[in-house]
Short mmCIF file of C-alpha atoms in Angstrom, two decimals:
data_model
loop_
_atom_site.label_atom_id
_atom_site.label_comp_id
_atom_site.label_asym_id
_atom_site.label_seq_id
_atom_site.Cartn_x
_atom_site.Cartn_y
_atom_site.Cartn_z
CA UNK A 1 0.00 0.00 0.00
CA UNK A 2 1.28 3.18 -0.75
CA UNK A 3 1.61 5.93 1.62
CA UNK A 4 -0.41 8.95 1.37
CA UNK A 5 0.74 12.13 0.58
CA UNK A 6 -1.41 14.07 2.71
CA UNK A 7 0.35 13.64 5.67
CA UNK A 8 3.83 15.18 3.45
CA UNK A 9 3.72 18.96 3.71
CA UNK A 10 4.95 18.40 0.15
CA UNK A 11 1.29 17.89 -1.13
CA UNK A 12 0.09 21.17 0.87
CA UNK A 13 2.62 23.48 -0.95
CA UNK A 14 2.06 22.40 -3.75
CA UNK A 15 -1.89 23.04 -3.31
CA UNK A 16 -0.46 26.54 -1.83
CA UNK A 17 0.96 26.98 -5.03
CA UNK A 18 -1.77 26.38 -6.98
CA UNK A 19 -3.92 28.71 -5.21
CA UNK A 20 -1.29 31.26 -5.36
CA UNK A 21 -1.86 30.83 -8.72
CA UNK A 22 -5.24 30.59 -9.15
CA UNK A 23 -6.15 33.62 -7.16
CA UNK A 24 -4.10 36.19 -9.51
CA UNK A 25 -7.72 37.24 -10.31
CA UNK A 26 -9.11 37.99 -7.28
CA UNK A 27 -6.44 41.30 -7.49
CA UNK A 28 -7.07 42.17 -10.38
CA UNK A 29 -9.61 44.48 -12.06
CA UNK A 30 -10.24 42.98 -14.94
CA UNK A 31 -13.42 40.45 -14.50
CA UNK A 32 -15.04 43.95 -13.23
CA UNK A 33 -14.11 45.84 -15.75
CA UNK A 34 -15.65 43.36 -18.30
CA UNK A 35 -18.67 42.95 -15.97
CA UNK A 36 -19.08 46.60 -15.50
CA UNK A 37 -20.15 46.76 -19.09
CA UNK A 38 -23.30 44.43 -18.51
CA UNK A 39 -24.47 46.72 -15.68
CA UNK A 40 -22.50 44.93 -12.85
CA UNK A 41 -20.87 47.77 -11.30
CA UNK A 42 -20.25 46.60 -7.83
CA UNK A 43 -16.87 44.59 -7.49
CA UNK A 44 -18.45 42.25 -5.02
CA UNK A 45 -21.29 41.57 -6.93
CA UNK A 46 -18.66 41.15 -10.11
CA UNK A 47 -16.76 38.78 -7.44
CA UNK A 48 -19.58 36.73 -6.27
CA UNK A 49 -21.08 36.58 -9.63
CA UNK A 50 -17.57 34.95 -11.10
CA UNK A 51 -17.33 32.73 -8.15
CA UNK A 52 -21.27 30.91 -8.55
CA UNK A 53 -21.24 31.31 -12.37
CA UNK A 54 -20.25 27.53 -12.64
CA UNK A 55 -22.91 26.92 -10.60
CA UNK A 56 -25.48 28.14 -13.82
CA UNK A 57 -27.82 30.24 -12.25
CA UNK A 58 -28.15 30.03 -8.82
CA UNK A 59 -30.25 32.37 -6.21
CA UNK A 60 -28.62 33.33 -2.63
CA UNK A 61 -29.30 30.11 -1.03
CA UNK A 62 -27.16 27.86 -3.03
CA UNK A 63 -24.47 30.26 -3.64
CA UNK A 64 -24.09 30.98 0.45
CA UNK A 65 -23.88 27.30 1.10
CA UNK A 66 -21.42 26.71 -1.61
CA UNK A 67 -19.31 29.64 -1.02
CA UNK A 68 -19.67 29.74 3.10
CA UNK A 69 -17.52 32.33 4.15
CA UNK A 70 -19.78 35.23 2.51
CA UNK A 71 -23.11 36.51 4.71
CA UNK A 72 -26.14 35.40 2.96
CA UNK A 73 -27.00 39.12 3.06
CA UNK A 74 -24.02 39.90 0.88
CA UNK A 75 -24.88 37.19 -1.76
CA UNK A 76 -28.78 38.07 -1.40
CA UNK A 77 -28.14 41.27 -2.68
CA UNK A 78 -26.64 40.44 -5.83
CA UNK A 79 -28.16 37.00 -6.69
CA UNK A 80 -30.02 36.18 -8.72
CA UNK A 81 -30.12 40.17 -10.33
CA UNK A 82 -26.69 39.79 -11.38
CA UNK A 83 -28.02 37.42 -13.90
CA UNK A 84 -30.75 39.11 -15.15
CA UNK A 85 -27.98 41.34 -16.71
CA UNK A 86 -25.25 38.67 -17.58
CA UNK A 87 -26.13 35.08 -18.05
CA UNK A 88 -23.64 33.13 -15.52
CA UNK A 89 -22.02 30.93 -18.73
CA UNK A 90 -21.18 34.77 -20.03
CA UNK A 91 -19.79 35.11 -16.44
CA UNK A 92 -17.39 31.82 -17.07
CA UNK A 93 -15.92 32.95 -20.59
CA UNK A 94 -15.56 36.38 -19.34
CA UNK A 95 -13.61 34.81 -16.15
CA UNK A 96 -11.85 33.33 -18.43
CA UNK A 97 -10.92 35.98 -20.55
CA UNK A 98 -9.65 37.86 -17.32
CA UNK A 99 -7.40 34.94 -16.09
CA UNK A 100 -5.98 35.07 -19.97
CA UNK A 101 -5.46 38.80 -20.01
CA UNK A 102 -3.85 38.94 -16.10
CA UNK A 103 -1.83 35.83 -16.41
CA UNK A 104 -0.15 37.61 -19.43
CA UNK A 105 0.30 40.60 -18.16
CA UNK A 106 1.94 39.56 -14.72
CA UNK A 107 4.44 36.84 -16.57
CA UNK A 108 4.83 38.32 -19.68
CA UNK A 109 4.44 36.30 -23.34
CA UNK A 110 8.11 34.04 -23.32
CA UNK A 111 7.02 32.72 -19.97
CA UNK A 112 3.34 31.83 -21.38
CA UNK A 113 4.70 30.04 -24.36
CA UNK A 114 7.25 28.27 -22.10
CA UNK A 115 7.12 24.74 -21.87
CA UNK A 116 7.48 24.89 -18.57
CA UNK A 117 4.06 26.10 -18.35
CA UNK A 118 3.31 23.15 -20.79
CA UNK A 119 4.84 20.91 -18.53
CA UNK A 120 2.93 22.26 -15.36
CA UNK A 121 -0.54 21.81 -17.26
CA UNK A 122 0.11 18.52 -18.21
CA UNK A 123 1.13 17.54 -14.32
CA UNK A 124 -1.70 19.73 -13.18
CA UNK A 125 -4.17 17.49 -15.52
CA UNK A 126 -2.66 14.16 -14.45
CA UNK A 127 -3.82 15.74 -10.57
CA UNK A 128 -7.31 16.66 -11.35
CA UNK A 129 -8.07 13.22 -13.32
CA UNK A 130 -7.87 11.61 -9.73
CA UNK A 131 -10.58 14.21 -8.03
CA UNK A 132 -14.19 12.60 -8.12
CA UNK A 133 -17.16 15.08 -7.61
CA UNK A 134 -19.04 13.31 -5.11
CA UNK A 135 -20.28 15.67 -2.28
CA UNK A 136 -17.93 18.73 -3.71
CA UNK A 137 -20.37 20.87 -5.78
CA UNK A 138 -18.01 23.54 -6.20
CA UNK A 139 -15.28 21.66 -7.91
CA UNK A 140 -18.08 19.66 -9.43
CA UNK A 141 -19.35 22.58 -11.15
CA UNK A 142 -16.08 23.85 -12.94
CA UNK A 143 -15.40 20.20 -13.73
CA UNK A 144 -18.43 20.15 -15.98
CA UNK A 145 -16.44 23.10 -18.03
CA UNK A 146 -14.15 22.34 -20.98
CA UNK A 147 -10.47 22.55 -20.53
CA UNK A 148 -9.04 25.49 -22.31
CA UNK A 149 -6.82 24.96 -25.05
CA UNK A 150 -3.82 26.93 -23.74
CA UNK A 151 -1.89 25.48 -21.61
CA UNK A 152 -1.45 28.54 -18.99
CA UNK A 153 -5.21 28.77 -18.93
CA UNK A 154 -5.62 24.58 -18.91
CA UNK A 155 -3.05 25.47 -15.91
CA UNK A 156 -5.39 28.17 -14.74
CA UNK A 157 -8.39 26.13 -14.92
CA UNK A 158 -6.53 23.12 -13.47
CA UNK A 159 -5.36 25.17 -10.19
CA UNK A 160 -9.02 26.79 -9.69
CA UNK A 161 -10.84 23.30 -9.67
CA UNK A 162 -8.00 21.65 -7.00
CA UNK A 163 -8.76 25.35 -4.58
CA UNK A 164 -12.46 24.56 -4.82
CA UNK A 165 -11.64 20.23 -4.11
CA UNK A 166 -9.97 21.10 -1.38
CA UNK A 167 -11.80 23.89 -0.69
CA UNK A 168 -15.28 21.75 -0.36
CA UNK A 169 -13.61 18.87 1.78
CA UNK A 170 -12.98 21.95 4.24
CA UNK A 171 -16.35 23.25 4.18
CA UNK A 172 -17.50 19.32 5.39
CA UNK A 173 -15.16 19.43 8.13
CA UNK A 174 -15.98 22.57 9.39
CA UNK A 175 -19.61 21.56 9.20
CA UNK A 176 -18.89 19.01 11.25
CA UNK A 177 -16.78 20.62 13.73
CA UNK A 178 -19.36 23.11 14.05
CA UNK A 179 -17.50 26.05 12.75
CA UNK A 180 -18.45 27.14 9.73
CA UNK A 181 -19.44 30.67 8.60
CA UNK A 182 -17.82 33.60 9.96
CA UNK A 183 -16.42 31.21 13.17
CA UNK A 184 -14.32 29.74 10.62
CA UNK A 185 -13.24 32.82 8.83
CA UNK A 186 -12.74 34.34 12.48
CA UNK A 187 -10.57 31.35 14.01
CA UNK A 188 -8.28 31.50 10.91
CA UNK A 189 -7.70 35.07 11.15
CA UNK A 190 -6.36 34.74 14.66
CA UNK A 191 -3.79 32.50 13.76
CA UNK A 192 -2.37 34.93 11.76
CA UNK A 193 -2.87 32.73 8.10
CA UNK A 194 -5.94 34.10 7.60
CA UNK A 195 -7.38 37.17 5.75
CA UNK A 196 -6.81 40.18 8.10
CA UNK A 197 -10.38 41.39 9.55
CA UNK A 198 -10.80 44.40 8.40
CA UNK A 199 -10.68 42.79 5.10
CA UNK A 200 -12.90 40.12 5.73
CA UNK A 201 -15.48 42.96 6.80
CA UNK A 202 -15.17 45.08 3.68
CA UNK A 203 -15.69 42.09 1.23
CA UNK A 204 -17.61 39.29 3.49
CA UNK A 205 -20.59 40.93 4.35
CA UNK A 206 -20.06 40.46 8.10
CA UNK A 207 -20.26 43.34 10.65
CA UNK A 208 -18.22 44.39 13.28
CA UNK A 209 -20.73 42.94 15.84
CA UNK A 210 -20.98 39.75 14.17
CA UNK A 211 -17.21 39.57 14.56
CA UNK A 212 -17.22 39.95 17.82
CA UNK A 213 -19.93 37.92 18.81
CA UNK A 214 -18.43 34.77 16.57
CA UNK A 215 -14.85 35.81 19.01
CA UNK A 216 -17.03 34.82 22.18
CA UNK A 217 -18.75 31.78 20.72
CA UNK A 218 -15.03 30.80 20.08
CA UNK A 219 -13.90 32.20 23.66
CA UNK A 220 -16.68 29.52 25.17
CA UNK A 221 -15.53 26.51 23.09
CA UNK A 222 -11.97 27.45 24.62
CA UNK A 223 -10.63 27.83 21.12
CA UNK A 224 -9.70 31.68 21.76
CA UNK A 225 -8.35 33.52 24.54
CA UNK A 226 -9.20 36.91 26.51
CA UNK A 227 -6.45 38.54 23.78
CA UNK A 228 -8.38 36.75 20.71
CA UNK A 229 -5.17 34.82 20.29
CA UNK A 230 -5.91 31.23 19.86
CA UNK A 231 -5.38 28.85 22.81
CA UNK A 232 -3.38 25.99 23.05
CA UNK A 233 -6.61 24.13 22.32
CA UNK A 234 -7.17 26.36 19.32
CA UNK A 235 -3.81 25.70 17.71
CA UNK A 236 -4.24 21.85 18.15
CA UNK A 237 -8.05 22.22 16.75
CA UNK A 238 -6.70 24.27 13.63
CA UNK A 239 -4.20 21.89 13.10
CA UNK A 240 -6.38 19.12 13.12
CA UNK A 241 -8.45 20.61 10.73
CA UNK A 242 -6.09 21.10 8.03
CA UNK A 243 -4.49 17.88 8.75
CA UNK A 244 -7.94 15.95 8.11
CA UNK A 245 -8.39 18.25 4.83
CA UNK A 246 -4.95 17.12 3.90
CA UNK A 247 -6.20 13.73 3.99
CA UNK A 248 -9.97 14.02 1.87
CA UNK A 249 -7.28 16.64 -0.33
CA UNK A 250 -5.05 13.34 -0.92
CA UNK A 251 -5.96 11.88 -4.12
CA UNK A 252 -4.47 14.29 -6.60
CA UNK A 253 -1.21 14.35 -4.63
CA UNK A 254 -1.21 10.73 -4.43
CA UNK A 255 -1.86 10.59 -8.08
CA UNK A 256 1.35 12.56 -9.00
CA UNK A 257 3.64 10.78 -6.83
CA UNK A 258 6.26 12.59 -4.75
CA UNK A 259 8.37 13.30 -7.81
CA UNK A 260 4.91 14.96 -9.81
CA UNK A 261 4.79 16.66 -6.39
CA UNK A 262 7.88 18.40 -6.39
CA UNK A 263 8.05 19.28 -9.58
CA UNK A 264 5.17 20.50 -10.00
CA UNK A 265 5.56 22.95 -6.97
CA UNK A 266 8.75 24.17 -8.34
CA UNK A 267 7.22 25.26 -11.56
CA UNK A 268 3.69 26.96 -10.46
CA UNK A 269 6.21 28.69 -6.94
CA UNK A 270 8.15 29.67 -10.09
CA UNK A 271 5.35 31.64 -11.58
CA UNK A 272 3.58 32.82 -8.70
CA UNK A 273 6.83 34.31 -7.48
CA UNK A 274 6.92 35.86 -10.76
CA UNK A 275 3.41 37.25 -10.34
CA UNK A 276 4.49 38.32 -6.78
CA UNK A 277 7.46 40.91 -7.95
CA UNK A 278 4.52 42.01 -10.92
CA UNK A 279 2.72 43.55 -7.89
CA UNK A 280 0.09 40.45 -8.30
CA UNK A 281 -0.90 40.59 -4.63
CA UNK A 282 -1.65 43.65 -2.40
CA UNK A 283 1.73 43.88 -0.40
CA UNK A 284 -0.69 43.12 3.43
CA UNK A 285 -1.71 39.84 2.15
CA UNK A 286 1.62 38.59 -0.27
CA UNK A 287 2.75 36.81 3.16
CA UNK A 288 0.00 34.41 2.15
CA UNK A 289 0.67 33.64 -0.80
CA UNK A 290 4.36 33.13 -0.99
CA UNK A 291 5.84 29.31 -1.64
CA UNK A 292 8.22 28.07 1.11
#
């Protein structure tokens, strides 16, 4: 039997490095810009609407539960009108187009045409043809889409559907542990990986109360302290949680052995330190982003 790379922080930077990569849009204007000329004007609803638009067209409900770390409020205000302007598969293609025009932009044409961004697609698509949908709807949902053609976007493409597999294994362990929501976003902030708070405020949809009342639900589990820190319980409890998502995170890792591991870390850290030094992350957040 072979032994899992889930419990090898090899297989966790390498999904860091994906993400890295994957999330050059979130920083970027671009997906607004395009959406701005259907009548979307509002860059959350232009972020929530390029988030769901896999989905097809979903209303507030499905969308919160998919996405869980937005308030329902948030996502109730812009779904479902944000598709009574732009159909959600015009949402998709115009993601697309974004992570195309970004992507070139930050790494420039040479590194685009490289074959080391060949060879990254190809290892990233060996990865993903291990992932089953059952029980992840999010990476279910871009599965259903075609692969691009080009391999930095089949890269692209590749990188957003492993964030959303792992991403949906988290969600189910959170549910579980009773945490998820704004507890989840909150515990995550305090141990200093997380998104700092006042960004989670000004693009989550969660107020300052709500913050604070989600601090002393976590203060009677034991999971924070008087400071907000976490505890010594807290660390172990975060720990555990990444550790278990780690494991349901396993199979693509597993699929590319330790070799298709490393490798493939080496070249997507490669570009995403690229993207870094093209100002591809907002200097406050970069720390999370960056490949050991």
């Amino acid at each position: 039997m072979s032994t899992s790379l889930a419990t090898v922080p090899a297989a966790r930077r390498c999904q860091t490095a994906l993400n890295s990569f994957h999330s050059t849009v979130y920083f970027a204007p671009d997906l607004s810009r395009s959406l701005a000329g259907y009548g979307v004007e509002d860059p959350l609803a232009a972020h929530v609407a390029g988030k769901t638009a896999a989905l097809g067209r979903v209303g507030p409900g499905v969308a919160t539960a998919a996405l869980n770390g937005l308030a329902h409020r948030l996502v109730a205000r812009h779904l479902p009108a944000v598709w009574d302007r732009v159909d959600p598969r015009t949402v998709v293609a115009l993601r697309t187009e974004a992570a195309d025009t970004v992507l070139r932009r930050l790494l420039g044409e040479e590194v685009i045409a490289s074959p080391a961004m060949a060879e990254a697609a190809g290892l990233a698509g060996l990865a993903i043809s291990a992932c089953a949908p059952q029980g992840r709807p999010m990476y279910a949902a871009l599965a259903d889409l075609p692969v691009p053609d080009a391999p930095h976007l089949a890269l692209w493409h590749a990188a957003t559907r492993l964030r959303e597999y792992r991403g949906d294994g988290h969600i189910a362990l959170l549910l579980g542990a009773g945490l998820a929501g704004l507890d989840a976003l909150v515990l995550h902030t305090a141990s200093g990986d997380g998104v700092p708070k006042e960004a989670v405020l000004a693009n989550h949809g969660w107020t300052a109360g709500e913050w604070d009342a989600a601090e002393e639900r976590l203060r009677a589990r034991g999971l924070l302290g008087a400071d907000s820190a976490p505890t010594e319980r807290g660390r172990r409890f975060r720990e555990e949680l990444e550790s278990d998502t780690d494991r349901l995170d396993a199979a693509p890792y597993d699929r590319l052995g330790e070799e298709g591991v490393a490798r493939l870390t080496e070249l997507v850290g490669g570009f995403v330190t690229a993207a870094a030094e093209a100002g591809a992350y907002p200097p406050a957040l970069r720390h999370l982003f960056t490949v050991d």
